[in-house]
Short mmCIF file of C-alpha atoms in Angstrom, two decimals:
data_model
loop_
_atom_site.label_atom_id
_atom_site.label_comp_id
_atom_site.label_asym_id
_atom_site.label_seq_id
_atom_site.Cartn_x
_atom_site.Cartn_y
_atom_site.Cartn_z
CA UNK A 804 327.38 40.45 91.13
CA UNK A 805 326.79 44.07 92.47
CA UNK A 806 329.35 46.44 90.95
CA UNK A 807 328.82 48.81 93.88
CA UNK A 808 328.84 47.72 97.60
CA UNK A 809 325.39 47.79 99.12
CA UNK A 810 326.31 50.93 101.24
CA UNK A 811 327.66 52.82 98.45
CA UNK A 812 324.77 52.27 95.95
CA UNK A 813 324.31 56.08 95.84
CA UNK A 814 327.70 57.66 95.19
CA UNK A 815 326.56 61.13 96.28
CA UNK A 816 326.85 60.14 99.83
CA UNK A 817 325.11 58.56 102.68
CA UNK A 818 323.56 61.81 104.43
CA UNK A 819 319.95 61.53 104.73
CA UNK A 820 317.75 63.64 102.40
CA UNK A 821 314.52 65.59 102.98
CA UNK A 822 313.29 66.99 99.72
CA UNK A 823 310.08 68.54 98.57
CA UNK A 824 308.76 69.95 95.35
CA UNK A 825 305.55 71.91 95.10
CA UNK A 826 304.03 73.12 91.85
CA UNK A 827 300.50 74.94 91.56
CA UNK A 828 298.84 75.39 88.26
CA UNK A 829 296.60 78.39 87.76
CA UNK A 830 294.47 79.84 84.93
CA UNK A 831 297.59 81.07 83.23
CA UNK A 832 299.79 78.03 83.71
CA UNK A 833 302.40 77.52 86.46
CA UNK A 834 301.38 79.78 89.31
CA UNK A 835 303.72 78.88 92.23
CA UNK A 836 306.77 76.57 92.71
CA UNK A 837 308.93 75.69 95.59
CA UNK A 838 311.84 73.26 95.57
CA UNK A 839 314.16 71.79 98.21
CA UNK A 840 316.88 69.44 97.30
CA UNK A 841 316.97 66.73 96.19
CA UNK A 842 313.65 67.39 94.64
CA UNK A 843 313.61 69.51 91.50
CA UNK A 844 311.11 70.64 88.99
CA UNK A 845 311.68 71.31 85.24
CA UNK A 846 309.11 73.10 83.12
CA UNK A 847 309.68 72.14 79.40
CA UNK A 848 307.34 73.71 76.94
CA UNK A 849 304.25 71.58 76.50
CA UNK A 850 303.21 70.74 73.05
CA UNK A 851 300.21 72.58 71.61
CA UNK A 852 297.02 71.44 73.11
CA UNK A 853 298.67 69.87 76.07
CA UNK A 854 298.10 70.96 79.61
CA UNK A 855 300.91 72.98 81.18
CA UNK A 856 303.67 70.42 82.03
CA UNK A 857 305.76 70.07 85.06
CA UNK A 858 308.62 67.48 85.38
CA UNK A 859 309.64 66.14 88.82
CA UNK A 860 312.99 64.67 89.43
CA UNK A 861 315.34 63.85 92.45
CA UNK A 862 318.82 65.01 91.77
CA UNK A 863 320.41 62.46 94.24
CA UNK A 864 320.20 59.68 91.43
CA UNK A 865 318.12 57.38 93.71
CA UNK A 866 316.91 57.17 97.15
CA UNK A 867 318.10 55.18 100.31
CA UNK A 868 317.57 54.63 103.85
CA UNK A 869 316.23 57.62 105.77
CA UNK A 870 315.50 59.63 102.65
CA UNK A 871 312.16 61.44 102.58
CA UNK A 872 310.83 63.13 99.44
CA UNK A 873 307.56 64.72 98.67
CA UNK A 874 305.83 66.12 95.71
CA UNK A 875 302.89 68.35 96.13
CA UNK A 876 300.70 69.28 93.31
CA UNK A 877 297.95 71.91 93.37
CA UNK A 878 295.56 72.48 90.45
CA UNK A 879 293.59 75.47 91.16
CA UNK A 880 289.95 75.82 90.32
CA UNK A 881 289.14 75.51 86.53
CA UNK A 882 292.84 75.10 85.84
CA UNK A 883 294.84 72.13 84.36
CA UNK A 884 298.21 70.49 84.68
CA UNK A 885 300.30 67.44 83.96
CA UNK A 886 303.10 66.43 86.22
CA UNK A 887 305.30 63.51 85.24
CA UNK A 888 308.53 62.06 86.69
CA UNK A 889 311.70 62.62 84.75
CA UNK A 890 312.72 58.99 84.58
CA UNK A 891 312.46 55.76 86.72
CA UNK A 892 313.33 56.28 90.44
CA UNK A 893 315.91 53.84 92.06
CA UNK A 894 315.23 52.70 95.45
CA UNK A 895 318.36 51.27 96.76
CA UNK A 896 319.18 48.93 99.44
CA UNK A 897 318.28 50.24 102.83
CA UNK A 898 320.81 49.16 105.69
CA UNK A 899 319.00 47.38 108.49
CA UNK A 900 319.74 50.27 111.00
CA UNK A 901 318.36 52.91 108.77
CA UNK A 902 314.77 54.22 108.55
CA UNK A 903 312.60 53.14 105.61
CA UNK A 904 312.56 55.52 102.52
CA UNK A 905 309.47 57.67 102.63
CA UNK A 906 308.04 59.05 99.36
CA UNK A 907 304.81 61.17 99.50
CA UNK A 908 302.71 62.44 96.67
CA UNK A 909 299.96 65.00 97.35
CA UNK A 910 297.61 65.95 94.57
CA UNK A 911 294.80 68.59 94.97
CA UNK A 912 292.48 69.42 92.27
CA UNK A 913 290.10 72.35 92.60
CA UNK A 914 286.66 72.62 91.16
CA UNK A 915 286.58 72.04 87.43
CA UNK A 916 290.24 71.39 87.48
CA UNK A 917 291.92 68.71 85.50
CA UNK A 918 295.21 66.91 86.56
CA UNK A 919 297.42 64.18 85.29
CA UNK A 920 299.99 62.50 87.67
CA UNK A 921 302.19 60.26 85.51
CA UNK A 922 304.80 58.55 87.57
CA UNK A 923 307.41 56.50 85.95
CA UNK A 924 308.60 53.23 87.55
CA UNK A 925 309.93 52.98 90.86
CA UNK A 926 312.52 50.28 90.75
CA UNK A 927 313.01 48.35 93.94
CA UNK A 928 316.57 47.17 94.42
CA UNK A 929 316.99 43.94 96.50
CA UNK A 930 316.85 45.01 100.21
CA UNK A 931 315.15 48.31 99.84
CA UNK A 932 312.40 49.29 102.16
CA UNK A 933 309.95 51.88 100.67
CA UNK A 934 306.96 53.43 102.26
CA UNK A 935 305.08 55.45 99.51
CA UNK A 936 301.86 57.33 99.87
CA UNK A 937 299.73 59.06 97.30
CA UNK A 938 296.97 61.32 98.61
CA UNK A 939 294.51 63.12 96.37
CA UNK A 940 291.91 65.64 97.17
CA UNK A 941 289.60 66.27 94.26
CA UNK A 942 286.71 68.48 93.85
CA UNK A 943 283.49 66.67 92.84
CA UNK A 944 283.45 68.03 89.35
CA UNK A 945 287.25 67.80 88.66
CA UNK A 946 289.23 65.11 86.83
CA UNK A 947 292.31 63.31 87.93
CA UNK A 948 294.36 60.64 86.00
CA UNK A 949 297.02 59.15 88.01
CA UNK A 950 299.45 56.16 87.36
CA UNK A 951 302.30 54.59 89.23
CA UNK A 952 304.23 51.42 88.65
CA UNK A 953 306.56 49.30 90.83
CA UNK A 954 309.30 47.11 89.50
CA UNK A 955 310.32 44.34 91.82
CA UNK A 956 314.09 44.05 91.39
CA UNK A 957 316.57 44.67 88.56
CA UNK A 958 315.48 41.71 86.42
CA UNK A 959 317.86 42.65 83.61
CA UNK A 960 320.75 42.02 86.15
CA UNK A 961 319.32 38.68 87.27
CA UNK A 962 318.30 40.39 90.53
CA UNK A 963 315.02 39.35 92.18
CA UNK A 964 313.37 41.39 94.96
CA UNK A 965 313.07 38.79 97.72
CA UNK A 966 314.28 40.80 100.61
CA UNK A 967 312.81 44.11 101.85
CA UNK A 968 309.58 45.91 102.19
CA UNK A 969 307.19 47.95 100.15
CA UNK A 970 304.05 49.62 101.52
CA UNK A 971 302.35 51.49 98.68
CA UNK A 972 299.26 53.39 99.85
CA UNK A 973 296.66 55.41 98.00
CA UNK A 974 294.08 57.75 99.63
CA UNK A 975 291.45 59.55 97.47
CA UNK A 976 289.13 62.07 98.98
CA UNK A 977 286.40 63.84 97.01
CA UNK A 978 285.08 67.14 98.43
CA UNK A 979 286.89 66.11 101.73
CA UNK A 980 285.56 62.78 102.21
CA UNK A 981 287.61 59.62 101.70
CA UNK A 982 286.19 57.54 98.70
CA UNK A 983 289.07 55.04 98.07
CA UNK A 984 292.01 53.54 100.13
CA UNK A 985 294.31 51.02 99.10
CA UNK A 986 297.63 49.74 100.10
CA UNK A 987 299.92 47.07 99.10
CA UNK A 988 302.20 45.56 101.66
CA UNK A 989 304.90 43.20 100.55
CA UNK A 990 307.87 41.94 102.59
CA UNK A 991 310.30 39.31 102.38
CA UNK A 992 313.38 38.03 104.46
CA UNK A 993 315.33 36.80 101.35
CA UNK A 994 314.82 33.20 102.40
CA UNK A 995 311.42 32.53 101.10
CA UNK A 996 309.39 33.87 104.01
CA UNK A 997 306.92 36.76 103.64
CA UNK A 998 304.47 37.95 101.01
CA UNK A 999 307.13 38.56 98.30
CA UNK A 1000 307.23 34.74 97.84
CA UNK A 1001 306.17 33.66 94.35
CA UNK A 1002 304.81 30.43 95.96
CA UNK A 1003 302.04 32.08 97.84
CA UNK A 1004 298.57 31.10 96.29
CA UNK A 1005 296.94 34.01 94.67
CA UNK A 1006 299.84 36.34 95.53
CA UNK A 1007 302.48 37.83 93.36
CA UNK A 1008 303.18 34.64 91.47
CA UNK A 1009 305.55 35.54 88.68
CA UNK A 1010 304.77 39.13 88.56
CA UNK A 1011 307.67 41.50 88.49
CA UNK A 1012 305.89 44.60 87.98
CA UNK A 1013 302.81 46.12 89.39
CA UNK A 1014 300.77 49.14 88.15
CA UNK A 1015 297.77 51.08 89.45
CA UNK A 1016 296.07 53.70 87.23
CA UNK A 1017 293.13 55.77 88.56
CA UNK A 1018 290.77 58.11 86.90
CA UNK A 1019 288.35 60.09 89.33
CA UNK A 1020 285.79 61.95 87.53
CA UNK A 1021 281.97 62.14 87.11
CA UNK A 1022 282.25 60.23 83.87
CA UNK A 1023 284.46 57.43 85.21
CA UNK A 1024 281.91 54.65 84.70
CA UNK A 1025 281.44 55.43 81.03
CA UNK A 1026 284.95 54.53 80.20
CA UNK A 1027 284.92 51.06 81.86
CA UNK A 1028 284.73 49.16 78.59
CA UNK A 1029 287.58 51.13 77.15
CA UNK A 1030 289.72 50.46 80.36
CA UNK A 1031 288.94 46.76 80.31
CA UNK A 1032 290.44 46.58 76.71
CA UNK A 1033 293.44 48.64 77.85
CA UNK A 1034 294.12 46.27 80.88
CA UNK A 1035 293.49 42.95 79.52
CA UNK A 1036 293.42 39.38 81.28
CA UNK A 1037 295.39 37.63 82.59
CA UNK A 1038 297.72 40.31 83.83
CA UNK A 1039 295.60 43.26 83.89
CA UNK A 1040 292.03 44.26 84.73
CA UNK A 1041 289.62 47.04 85.31
CA UNK A 1042 286.72 48.17 87.49
CA UNK A 1043 284.74 51.15 88.27
CA UNK A 1044 282.78 52.33 91.33
CA UNK A 1045 282.01 55.46 93.22
CA UNK A 1046 282.96 57.83 90.37
CA UNK A 1047 286.37 56.16 89.89
CA UNK A 1048 287.87 54.01 87.14
CA UNK A 1049 290.59 51.75 88.46
CA UNK A 1050 293.00 49.75 86.06
CA UNK A 1051 295.58 47.33 87.60
CA UNK A 1052 298.28 45.05 86.36
CA UNK A 1053 300.40 42.39 87.89
CA UNK A 1054 302.70 41.49 85.07
CA UNK A 1055 305.95 39.28 84.60
CA UNK A 1056 307.75 41.55 82.29
CA UNK A 1057 308.37 45.17 83.30
CA UNK A 1058 308.93 46.42 79.64
CA UNK A 1059 305.75 44.91 78.35
CA UNK A 1060 303.83 46.38 81.22
CA UNK A 1061 305.43 49.83 80.55
CA UNK A 1062 304.17 49.58 76.92
CA UNK A 1063 300.54 48.78 78.22
CA UNK A 1064 300.69 51.42 80.73
CA UNK A 1065 301.69 54.08 78.17
CA UNK A 1066 299.07 52.83 75.84
CA UNK A 1067 296.37 53.00 78.49
CA UNK A 1068 297.49 56.57 79.51
CA UNK A 1069 297.17 57.62 75.89
CA UNK A 1070 293.78 56.20 75.30
CA UNK A 1071 292.43 57.43 78.58
CA UNK A 1072 293.72 60.97 78.55
CA UNK A 1073 292.20 61.23 75.02
CA UNK A 1074 288.96 59.77 76.25
CA UNK A 1075 288.56 61.77 79.47
CA UNK A 1076 290.44 65.08 78.85
CA UNK A 1077 290.29 65.26 75.02
CA UNK A 1078 294.15 65.37 74.88
CA UNK A 1079 296.31 63.98 72.22
CA UNK A 1080 296.93 60.20 72.63
CA UNK A 1081 300.66 60.74 73.44
CA UNK A 1082 303.00 60.55 76.42
CA UNK A 1083 305.02 63.48 77.55
CA UNK A 1084 308.28 63.27 75.52
CA UNK A 1085 310.36 62.17 78.59
CA UNK A 1086 308.57 58.77 78.58
CA UNK A 1087 309.78 57.99 75.14
CA UNK A 1088 313.29 59.33 74.93
CA UNK B 981 305.77 24.87 101.71
CA UNK B 982 307.57 27.41 104.15
CA UNK B 983 304.51 29.39 104.94
CA UNK B 984 302.26 26.38 105.75
CA UNK B 985 304.89 25.12 108.17
CA UNK B 986 305.11 28.56 109.86
CA UNK B 987 301.37 28.78 110.19
CA UNK B 988 301.19 25.38 111.76
CA UNK B 989 303.90 25.98 114.17
CA UNK B 990 302.40 29.25 115.24
CA UNK B 991 299.01 27.55 115.57
CA UNK B 992 300.60 25.44 118.43
CA UNK B 993 300.44 28.53 120.64
CA UNK B 994 296.56 28.17 121.47
CA UNK B 995 295.04 30.97 123.33
CA UNK B 996 291.94 30.82 125.62
CA UNK B 997 289.05 33.29 124.73
CA UNK B 998 286.85 34.19 127.61
CA UNK B 999 283.14 34.89 126.75
CA UNK B 1000 280.02 35.51 128.79
CA UNK B 1001 277.15 33.25 127.89
CA UNK B 1002 275.16 36.28 126.22
CA UNK B 1003 278.18 37.38 124.33
CA UNK B 1004 278.57 33.83 122.90
CA UNK B 1005 275.11 33.73 121.71
CA UNK B 1006 275.54 37.22 120.06
CA UNK B 1007 278.48 36.06 118.18
CA UNK B 1008 277.16 32.94 117.09
CA UNK B 1009 274.03 34.75 115.79
CA UNK B 1010 275.99 37.48 114.07
CA UNK B 1011 278.25 35.01 112.26
CA UNK B 1012 275.54 32.52 111.25
CA UNK B 1013 274.54 31.97 107.76
CA UNK B 1014 270.95 32.42 109.05
CA UNK B 1015 271.75 36.19 109.77
CA UNK B 1016 269.71 37.76 106.87
CA UNK B 1017 272.49 39.80 105.32
CA UNK B 1018 272.90 37.98 102.14
CA UNK B 1019 276.42 36.69 102.55
CA UNK B 1020 275.45 33.61 100.52
CA UNK B 1021 275.37 35.72 97.29
CA UNK B 1022 279.12 36.83 97.26
CA UNK B 1023 282.12 34.65 96.30
CA UNK B 1024 284.92 37.44 96.69
CA UNK B 1025 286.13 36.53 93.23
CA UNK B 1026 286.26 32.84 94.04
CA UNK B 1027 283.76 32.19 91.09
CA UNK B 1028 286.39 33.37 88.61
CA UNK B 1029 289.11 31.18 90.16
CA UNK B 1030 286.72 28.04 89.85
CA UNK B 1031 285.85 29.03 86.43
CA UNK B 1032 289.53 29.10 85.08
CA UNK B 1033 290.44 26.05 86.87
CA UNK B 1034 292.69 27.62 89.63
CA UNK B 1035 290.44 26.15 92.34
CA UNK B 1036 289.25 22.49 91.86
CA UNK B 1037 289.69 20.82 95.09
CA UNK B 1038 289.10 21.34 98.81
CA UNK B 1039 292.83 22.06 99.24
CA UNK B 1040 292.70 24.68 96.40
CA UNK B 1041 289.76 26.23 98.16
CA UNK B 1042 291.63 26.53 101.50
CA UNK B 1043 294.41 28.23 99.43
CA UNK B 1044 292.02 30.84 98.12
CA UNK B 1045 290.24 31.53 101.41
CA UNK B 1046 293.60 31.69 103.25
CA UNK B 1047 294.90 34.32 100.75
CA UNK B 1048 291.63 36.27 101.36
CA UNK B 1049 291.88 36.21 105.12
CA UNK B 1050 295.72 36.45 105.53
CA UNK B 1051 296.67 39.08 102.97
CA UNK B 1052 293.45 40.03 100.95
CA UNK B 1053 290.29 41.80 101.68
CA UNK B 1054 289.38 39.64 104.62
CA UNK B 1055 292.79 40.63 106.26
CA UNK B 1056 292.07 44.30 105.78
CA UNK B 1057 288.61 43.79 107.42
CA UNK B 1058 290.26 41.88 110.37
CA UNK B 1059 292.75 44.63 111.18
CA UNK B 1060 290.16 47.34 110.82
CA UNK B 1061 287.61 45.43 113.02
CA UNK B 1062 290.10 45.22 115.84
CA UNK B 1063 291.20 48.83 115.57
CA UNK B 1064 287.57 50.07 115.38
CA UNK B 1065 286.63 47.94 118.35
CA UNK B 1066 289.39 49.60 120.35
CA UNK B 1067 288.04 53.20 119.56
CA UNK B 1068 284.29 52.36 119.53
CA UNK B 1069 283.76 54.69 122.62
CA UNK B 1070 285.34 57.40 120.54
CA UNK B 1071 282.93 58.90 117.81
CA UNK B 1072 285.47 60.72 115.98
CA UNK B 1073 288.08 58.07 115.97
CA UNK B 1074 285.51 55.43 115.02
CA UNK B 1075 283.88 57.30 112.32
CA UNK B 1076 287.26 57.81 110.78
CA UNK B 1077 287.93 54.14 110.74
CA UNK B 1078 284.49 53.38 109.35
CA UNK B 1079 285.35 55.69 106.52
CA UNK B 1080 288.61 53.92 106.00
CA UNK B 1081 287.00 50.56 105.93
CA UNK B 1082 284.20 51.58 103.53
CA UNK B 1083 286.78 53.05 101.21
CA UNK B 1084 289.26 50.25 101.46
CA UNK B 1085 287.68 48.20 98.72
CA UNK B 1086 289.54 46.68 95.88
CA UNK B 1087 286.83 46.61 93.22
CA UNK B 1088 283.15 47.27 92.39
CA UNK B 1089 281.85 44.06 93.38
CA UNK B 1090 283.85 43.65 96.67
CA UNK B 1091 282.67 47.11 97.54
CA UNK B 1092 279.05 45.93 97.13
CA UNK B 1093 279.85 42.77 99.06
CA UNK B 1094 281.02 44.60 102.12
CA UNK B 1095 278.68 47.68 101.90
CA UNK B 1096 275.46 45.62 101.33
CA UNK B 1097 276.30 43.25 104.07
CA UNK B 1098 277.15 46.20 106.31
CA UNK B 1099 273.96 48.01 105.81
CA UNK B 1100 271.90 44.90 106.17
CA UNK B 1101 273.94 44.00 109.44
CA UNK B 1102 273.33 47.37 110.99
CA UNK B 1103 269.58 47.28 110.16
CA UNK B 1104 268.92 43.87 111.63
CA UNK B 1105 271.17 44.39 114.65
CA UNK B 1106 269.59 47.61 115.53
CA UNK B 1107 266.16 45.76 115.50
CA UNK B 1108 266.96 42.58 117.30
CA UNK B 1109 269.92 43.69 119.50
CA UNK B 1110 269.34 47.50 119.99
CA UNK B 1111 271.85 49.70 121.66
CA UNK B 1112 272.33 53.52 121.97
CA UNK B 1113 275.73 53.37 120.41
CA UNK B 1114 274.26 51.83 117.26
CA UNK B 1115 271.47 54.28 117.08
CA UNK B 1116 273.73 57.24 117.58
CA UNK B 1117 276.01 55.88 114.79
CA UNK B 1118 273.24 55.24 112.33
CA UNK B 1119 272.10 58.82 112.64
CA UNK B 1120 275.67 60.22 112.25
CA UNK B 1121 276.40 57.95 109.27
CA UNK B 1122 273.37 58.78 107.30
CA UNK B 1123 273.41 57.41 103.73
CA UNK B 1124 277.24 56.99 103.77
CA UNK B 1125 278.26 53.32 103.08
CA UNK B 1126 279.33 51.07 105.89
CA UNK B 1127 281.85 48.24 105.71
CA UNK B 1128 280.53 44.90 107.20
CA UNK B 1129 283.66 44.76 109.37
CA UNK B 1130 283.17 48.18 111.08
CA UNK B 1131 279.55 47.98 112.04
CA UNK B 1132 280.40 44.36 113.24
CA UNK B 1133 282.98 45.86 115.44
CA UNK B 1134 280.66 48.55 116.74
CA UNK B 1135 277.95 46.05 117.71
CA UNK B 1136 280.49 43.77 119.27
CA UNK B 1137 281.98 46.59 121.27
CA UNK B 1138 278.61 47.86 122.37
CA UNK B 1139 277.45 44.48 123.67
CA UNK B 1140 280.75 43.58 125.33
CA UNK B 1141 281.90 40.83 122.96
CA UNK B 1142 285.63 40.16 123.64
CA UNK B 1143 288.01 41.52 120.81
CA UNK B 1144 289.68 38.32 120.15
CA UNK B 1145 286.40 36.36 119.96
CA UNK B 1146 285.02 39.04 117.58
CA UNK B 1147 287.96 38.68 115.31
CA UNK B 1148 287.89 34.88 115.18
CA UNK B 1149 284.12 35.02 114.77
CA UNK B 1150 284.37 37.37 111.69
CA UNK B 1151 287.27 35.40 110.17
CA UNK B 1152 285.49 32.22 110.66
CA UNK B 1153 282.21 33.56 109.09
CA UNK B 1154 284.24 34.99 106.19
CA UNK B 1155 285.89 31.69 105.65
CA UNK B 1156 282.61 29.56 106.12
CA UNK B 1157 280.88 31.75 103.62
CA UNK B 1158 283.58 31.34 100.99
CA UNK B 1159 283.75 27.57 101.63
CA UNK B 1160 280.07 27.31 101.09
CA UNK B 1161 280.48 29.24 97.83
CA UNK B 1162 283.06 26.90 96.87
CA UNK B 1163 281.11 23.75 97.66
CA UNK B 1164 278.52 24.99 95.32
CA UNK B 1165 280.79 26.33 92.57
CA UNK B 1166 283.39 23.48 92.15
CA UNK B 1167 281.27 21.55 93.26
CA UNK B 1168 282.62 19.68 96.17
CA UNK B 1169 280.98 17.26 98.61
CA UNK B 1170 279.77 18.46 101.87
CA UNK B 1171 282.45 16.64 103.81
CA UNK B 1172 285.20 18.15 101.61
CA UNK B 1173 283.82 21.57 102.68
CA UNK B 1174 284.20 20.52 106.39
CA UNK B 1175 287.75 19.35 105.54
CA UNK B 1176 288.53 22.91 104.36
CA UNK B 1177 286.86 24.48 107.31
CA UNK B 1178 288.83 22.20 109.82
CA UNK B 1179 292.01 23.39 108.03
CA UNK B 1180 291.07 27.07 107.80
CA UNK B 1181 290.14 26.91 111.59
CA UNK B 1182 293.65 25.83 112.24
CA UNK B 1183 295.00 28.84 110.26
CA UNK B 1184 292.73 31.49 111.72
CA UNK B 1185 294.30 31.55 115.13
CA UNK B 1186 297.58 33.01 113.93
CA UNK B 1187 295.86 35.10 111.43
CA UNK B 1188 293.67 36.62 113.96
CA UNK B 1189 296.69 37.28 116.50
CA UNK B 1190 298.56 39.04 113.54
CA UNK B 1191 295.69 41.22 112.61
CA UNK B 1192 295.44 42.24 116.30
CA UNK B 1193 298.94 43.06 116.29
CA UNK B 1194 299.12 44.88 112.85
CA UNK B 1195 299.44 48.70 113.18
CA UNK B 1196 297.47 50.78 110.65
CA UNK B 1197 300.70 51.99 109.11
CA UNK B 1198 301.25 48.54 108.03
CA UNK B 1199 297.80 47.67 106.89
CA UNK B 1200 297.82 46.48 103.30
CA UNK B 1201 297.19 43.47 100.94
CA UNK B 1202 299.56 41.02 99.22
CA UNK B 1203 297.08 39.49 96.87
CA UNK B 1204 297.18 40.97 93.45
CA UNK B 1205 295.87 37.90 91.82
CA UNK B 1206 292.71 38.01 94.06
CA UNK B 1207 292.07 41.56 92.89
CA UNK B 1208 292.25 40.42 89.25
CA UNK B 1209 289.85 37.68 90.10
CA UNK B 1210 287.38 40.12 91.18
CA UNK B 1211 287.82 42.47 88.25
CA UNK B 1212 287.47 39.63 85.89
CA UNK B 1213 284.30 38.42 87.61
CA UNK B 1214 282.43 41.42 86.42
CA UNK B 1215 282.76 40.00 82.84
CA UNK B 1216 282.29 36.22 83.52
CA UNK B 1217 279.89 34.78 80.87
CA UNK B 1218 277.57 33.11 83.58
CA UNK B 1219 277.63 34.16 87.17
CA UNK B 1220 276.00 32.69 90.34
CA UNK B 1221 277.47 35.16 92.61
CA UNK B 1222 277.43 38.89 92.89
CA UNK B 1223 281.11 39.12 93.62
#
């Protein structure tokens, strides 16, 4: 059923990769960049009225055991920036003897800064082991809108994600103090044991895609009613506390979830940042 | 179901917990519904699951509580409680865990649930069971929120309660509080509530052992449906509980 043998899922070779992209946004747009393969940054012209835009990608065509990649985003005081990923990221099977894949996202938003982190789906192939960590340091009067989505298995190919590991952690600090921590820890042995099992009460159930969207800003609570409408029951929900607005989904259909996530980003970026209700072009082409 | 069998098999390995008489009394008092910290006002999203028919029987109630304590908010608390007890003598390390525990909250209402009980627990234990470590912590902490689990850990460590006993006690109290909420919400007979507690007591052993063995790098939940229950509780038409 797999056209490519497990150990060759990434055709560019099996050497372990350690990549880093760093981008800083200043008063006049992009103020600093650094790139180490396989991480790359592209800077397409942003449409009029948009924040300066950076597109993050990995040139390896996906990640596998032992790979470590990081994206660091700095928004300087008073500046603004949008970073999106170029496409869905593929997390290939990790061989038992290889280390887990490590993906790190660090966002730093200075006083009065405004930042969007718009991650497209991370697609977890059967047998992958991913440890992902998003850390944000925001100033008290800044605004950060961040979204990430996990897709469990390649459903279109009839693949379920029953074996592997995903540890997906968020840490948000405001003015240096931790205000929100969260982590998903799903694992399975391929034979029904573990928390990937759809049978566990109040667990994954039929969910094949999970999304987390967070807005941190002084006005977060004011947008709770909007957020509730954007992430409706039964597969979505919203809450607000401590200057944060949190939207979450656990949905059976990744494509339908993508549509809801995009609609929610559009509505929230308009509400909180006064931006046009549209996604960066890469999301729709 | 596979998971139930595993849990039962693991439960066969029964461990012995050693407690001094004073420590036993502390633990019973701190996990009693009569401790005035308001636990009876919280359902941890259970009210939503009863409202929409997912929890109708004592067996359903066991499933909900098991999810909370084995891979939901109760699990996070159990892991952080053990980690916090181990570093209770080290102010910097303990305070970092206290920050993590206060921030590790899935929703507005579960944050209130943990922090309001944490504040009340700290206040009442400082009065009735004073200890210099609790006073020093309260001064350092100021107005910053406290998770129930970490102030419980600090009090337990300060007063010499065994780590395993503390985790068992905390998980038992969390379970008993949710069972009590379920008995009122479904509603269930009092004996059904005790059937649920008897089953949960069998499951707490392996859950406590796993929590004590869980490294912080692996700490996480696997209960998206519970989080959505809590989110949706905020907009339930009629609510008996604050979470």
